[in-house]
Tab-separated table of C-alpha atoms in Angstrom:
chain	number	residue	atom	x	y	z
F	1	MET	CA	221.201	23.788	-22.232
F	2	LEU	CA	218.416	22.189	-21.787
F	3	GLU	CA	215.486	23.986	-20.717
F	4	ILE	CA	211.566	22.098	-19.176
F	5	ILE	CA	208.472	24.311	-18.963
F	6	ILE	CA	205.487	22.970	-17.685
F	7	ALA	CA	202.318	24.420	-18.326
F	8	ARG	CA	198.700	24.232	-16.702
F	9	HIS	CA	195.850	24.867	-19.345
F	10	GLY	CA	194.034	27.943	-18.702
F	11	GLU	CA	190.748	28.576	-16.769
F	12	THR	CA	187.155	26.371	-17.798
F	13	ASP	CA	183.552	26.909	-16.837
F	14	TRP	CA	184.648	23.688	-14.983
F	15	ASN	CA	187.416	24.716	-12.756
F	16	ALA	CA	185.925	28.139	-11.577
F	17	SER	CA	182.643	25.646	-10.270
F	18	GLU	CA	185.335	23.122	-8.497
F	19	THR	CA	183.482	20.073	-10.704
F	20	PHE	CA	185.647	17.265	-11.085
F	21	ARG	CA	187.174	17.523	-15.489
F	22	GLY	CA	189.372	14.459	-16.334
F	23	ARG	CA	188.356	13.616	-19.880
F	24	ALA	CA	185.297	15.390	-20.436
F	25	ASP	CA	186.448	18.389	-23.389
F	26	VAL	CA	186.040	21.505	-20.928
F	27	ALA	CA	186.849	24.964	-23.172
F	28	LEU	CA	188.021	27.612	-21.738
F	29	ASN	CA	186.219	30.218	-20.473
F	30	GLU	CA	186.988	33.809	-20.900
F	31	THR	CA	189.399	34.474	-18.312
F	32	GLY	CA	191.519	31.484	-19.449
F	33	GLU	CA	191.371	32.522	-22.733
F	34	ARG	CA	193.293	35.724	-21.606
F	35	GLN	CA	195.647	33.364	-19.665
F	36	ALA	CA	196.558	31.655	-22.606
F	37	ALA	CA	196.925	34.742	-24.589
F	38	ARG	CA	199.296	36.596	-21.918
F	39	LEU	CA	200.943	32.955	-21.507
F	40	GLY	CA	201.516	33.467	-25.172
F	41	GLU	CA	202.644	37.443	-24.966
F	42	TYR	CA	204.815	36.665	-21.785
F	43	LEU	CA	207.079	33.202	-23.676
F	44	ALA	CA	207.020	35.478	-26.707
F	45	GLY	CA	210.364	36.353	-25.920
F	46	GLU	CA	212.011	32.808	-25.759
F	47	LYS	CA	213.059	30.640	-28.352
F	48	ILE	CA	210.962	27.543	-28.144
F	49	ASP	CA	212.118	24.180	-29.824
F	50	PHE	CA	208.671	21.934	-28.618
F	51	ILE	CA	205.175	22.098	-27.753
F	52	TYR	CA	203.536	19.001	-26.880
F	53	SER	CA	199.795	19.719	-25.636
F	54	SER	CA	197.062	17.147	-23.970
F	55	PRO	CA	194.496	17.016	-26.938
F	56	LEU	CA	191.609	18.548	-24.901
F	57	GLN	CA	190.579	21.283	-26.083
F	58	ARG	CA	191.563	23.667	-23.367
F	59	ALA	CA	195.213	22.328	-23.237
F	60	VAL	CA	195.636	22.498	-27.057
F	61	LYS	CA	194.034	25.941	-26.791
F	62	THR	CA	196.812	26.911	-24.079
F	63	ALA	CA	199.711	25.464	-26.063
F	64	GLN	CA	198.123	27.020	-29.533
F	65	ALA	CA	198.669	30.724	-27.696
F	66	ILE	CA	202.210	29.799	-26.858
F	67	ALA	CA	202.596	28.376	-30.578
F	68	ALA	CA	201.528	30.696	-32.619
F	69	PRO	CA	204.258	33.780	-31.803
F	70	GLN	CA	206.934	31.246	-32.062
F	71	ASN	CA	205.584	29.304	-35.363
F	72	LEU	CA	205.361	26.039	-34.003
F	73	GLU	CA	202.724	23.205	-34.815
F	74	VAL	CA	201.447	22.120	-31.444
F	75	ASN	CA	202.519	18.284	-30.892
F	76	VAL	CA	199.338	16.545	-29.281
F	77	VAL	CA	199.674	13.374	-27.432
F	78	SER	CA	197.201	11.440	-25.784
F	79	ASN	CA	200.244	10.706	-22.975
F	80	LEU	CA	199.831	14.152	-21.301
F	81	VAL	CA	195.479	13.104	-21.469
F	82	ASP	CA	194.200	14.687	-17.741
F	83	ILE	CA	193.312	11.785	-15.361
F	84	ASP	CA	190.754	9.491	-15.990
F	85	TYR	CA	188.599	10.774	-12.438
F	86	GLY	CA	186.080	7.872	-13.869
F	87	GLU	CA	182.432	7.890	-11.296
F	88	TRP	CA	183.756	11.363	-10.176
F	89	GLN	CA	184.489	13.739	-13.349
F	90	GLY	CA	181.229	16.063	-13.766
F	91	MET	CA	180.575	16.489	-10.227
F	92	SER	CA	181.276	19.225	-8.082
F	93	ARG	CA	183.453	18.889	-5.185
F	94	ARG	CA	181.200	18.707	-2.054
F	95	GLU	CA	179.096	16.190	-4.560
F	96	VAL	CA	182.012	13.768	-4.165
F	97	GLU	CA	182.267	14.831	-0.745
F	98	GLU	CA	178.918	13.247	0.032
F	99	LYS	CA	179.346	10.438	-1.618
F	100	TYR	CA	182.264	9.070	-2.265
F	101	PRO	CA	183.415	10.124	1.532
F	102	GLU	CA	185.558	7.442	2.216
F	103	PRO	CA	187.982	7.586	-1.195
F	104	TYR	CA	187.945	11.262	-1.069
F	105	ARG	CA	188.981	11.543	2.382
F	106	ASP	CA	192.063	8.832	1.249
F	107	TRP	CA	192.234	11.392	-2.310
F	108	LEU	CA	192.796	13.819	0.208
F	109	ASP	CA	194.841	12.257	2.756
F	110	LEU	CA	196.949	9.108	0.960
F	111	PRO	CA	196.609	10.251	-3.174
F	112	GLU	CA	199.125	7.525	-3.489
F	113	GLN	CA	196.630	4.737	-2.768
F	114	VAL	CA	193.793	5.601	-4.313
F	115	ARG	CA	192.510	4.337	-7.699
F	116	ILE	CA	189.543	6.910	-8.446
F	117	PRO	CA	186.279	4.706	-9.004
F	118	GLY	CA	186.075	3.896	-12.177
F	119	GLY	CA	188.846	5.323	-13.381
F	120	GLU	CA	192.840	6.017	-12.420
F	121	SER	CA	195.118	5.704	-9.949
F	122	LEU	CA	198.515	8.447	-9.988
F	123	GLU	CA	200.800	5.978	-10.660
F	124	ASP	CA	198.798	5.176	-14.130
F	125	VAL	CA	199.266	8.548	-14.931
F	126	ARG	CA	202.833	8.454	-14.319
F	127	SER	CA	203.404	5.453	-15.712
F	128	ARG	CA	202.320	7.233	-19.557
F	129	VAL	CA	203.457	10.682	-18.692
F	130	TRP	CA	206.808	9.729	-17.621
F	131	PRO	CA	208.292	7.412	-20.482
F	132	PHE	CA	206.926	9.933	-23.111
F	133	VAL	CA	208.374	13.030	-21.285
F	134	GLU	CA	212.432	11.093	-21.332
F	135	ASP	CA	211.708	10.582	-24.939
F	136	ALA	CA	210.397	14.137	-25.469
F	137	VAL	CA	213.735	15.227	-23.459
F	138	MET	CA	215.924	12.844	-25.808
F	139	LEU	CA	214.490	14.448	-28.949
F	140	CYS	CA	214.694	18.288	-27.808
F	141	GLY	CA	218.413	17.226	-26.510
F	142	GLU	CA	219.921	21.093	-25.287
F	143	GLY	CA	216.817	23.146	-26.736
F	144	ARG	CA	213.716	24.427	-24.774
F	145	LEU	CA	210.813	21.427	-24.638
F	146	VAL	CA	206.877	23.078	-23.903
F	147	LEU	CA	204.500	20.885	-22.044
F	148	VAL	CA	201.077	22.117	-21.796
F	149	ALA	CA	198.916	19.602	-19.532
F	150	HIS	CA	196.829	19.491	-16.558
F	151	ARG	CA	196.800	19.644	-12.790
F	152	VAL	CA	196.812	16.093	-11.563
F	153	VAL	CA	199.631	15.573	-15.048
F	154	ASN	CA	201.688	18.371	-13.951
F	155	LYS	CA	201.455	17.506	-10.356
F	156	VAL	CA	202.847	13.922	-10.759
F	157	LEU	CA	204.963	15.025	-13.872
F	158	ILE	CA	206.971	17.502	-11.278
F	159	CYS	CA	207.251	14.973	-8.355
F	160	ALA	CA	208.996	12.789	-11.006
F	161	LEU	CA	211.336	15.497	-12.237
F	162	LEU	CA	212.033	16.338	-8.181
F	163	GLY	CA	212.581	12.218	-8.078
F	164	LEU	CA	209.734	12.425	-5.617
F	165	ASP	CA	206.833	9.569	-5.534
F	166	ASN	CA	203.174	10.834	-5.640
F	167	SER	CA	202.501	10.476	-2.001
F	168	HIS	CA	203.958	14.176	-2.104
F	169	PHE	CA	201.120	14.859	-4.568
F	170	TRP	CA	199.493	17.445	-2.833
F	171	ASN	CA	203.268	19.297	-1.569
F	172	VAL	CA	203.005	20.256	-5.431
F	173	ARG	CA	200.309	23.563	-6.354
F	174	GLN	CA	199.183	23.676	-10.035
F	175	ASP	CA	197.130	26.974	-10.795
F	176	THR	CA	195.441	27.230	-14.420
F	177	GLY	CA	197.725	29.377	-16.510
F	178	ALA	CA	201.156	28.899	-13.777
F	179	LEU	CA	204.099	28.173	-15.656
F	180	THR	CA	206.718	25.998	-13.644
F	181	ARG	CA	210.572	25.853	-15.209
F	182	PHE	CA	213.436	22.843	-14.845
F	183	SER	CA	216.520	23.071	-16.194
F	184	LEU	CA	219.811	20.325	-16.617
F	185	GLU	CA	222.382	21.900	-14.853
F	186	GLY	CA	225.876	19.665	-14.360
F	187	GLY	CA	223.717	16.410	-15.258
F	188	ARG	CA	220.670	17.282	-12.983
F	189	LEU	CA	216.903	18.591	-13.709
F	190	VAL	CA	216.882	22.017	-11.240
F	191	LEU	CA	213.741	23.382	-10.465
F	192	THR	CA	214.470	26.770	-11.434
F	193	SER	CA	210.690	28.186	-11.073
F	194	HIS	CA	207.032	26.954	-9.580
F	195	ASN	CA	203.714	27.490	-10.312
F	196	ASP	CA	204.443	30.962	-12.329
F	197	THR	CA	201.398	32.848	-12.710
F	198	SER	CA	202.986	36.109	-12.548
F	199	TYR	CA	202.116	37.620	-15.589
F	200	LEU	CA	198.465	37.171	-15.187
F	201	THR	CA	198.026	39.191	-11.988
F	202	THR	CA	196.147	41.653	-13.780
F	203	LEU	CA	193.208	38.802	-14.691
F	204	LYS	CA	190.792	38.238	-12.279
F	205	ALA	CA	189.933	34.967	-12.725
F	206	ALA	CA	186.325	33.734	-11.038
F	207	ARG	CA	188.628	31.312	-8.589
F	208	PRO	CA	191.844	31.233	-9.146
F	209	GLY	CA	193.934	28.481	-7.648
F	210	ASP	CA	194.680	24.707	-7.321
F	211	PHE	CA	191.478	22.712	-8.510
């Protein structure tokens, strides 16, 4: 039976400081490295057939921690790279609120209609992620597929797998180090767990949550 596991990378200092990351190749911090290690330990008892990762190091390092106990190679694919935050990249949430009040308000209220200044829209993200995932699922067949990516990418993908449009973006939560699972049951994809961080309960993230 096909299972799709969607993982968000571990914490970085930019997550902790609520700084927009995007294409910036920010490394995992100490907590993020521990989160990645826990992910690998948690999934070690499950046979994984394919692991795909965004090319950014915070995702690759997380994917490698999952792959190591499986003796698998991580397949790095550009389709899973984080959203291009354009002019917001490297800015804190507060800075964006102050310098881009209207676009940021729209981002919170109507995310499906926003193109980030100098960057991507959610539809841009979906248009590159979804065809890749369809191909990866076909290749995986009835195996277990792990995708390691980012908050925005994962939210958009989860919406797509549930048959929801991008207006539901903020209805989906993605904490650092979290796992979301879908299985193919009776010819349809079923969400079996969402934003699972139960294996991280003894780790104290600097700012646990969805940023």
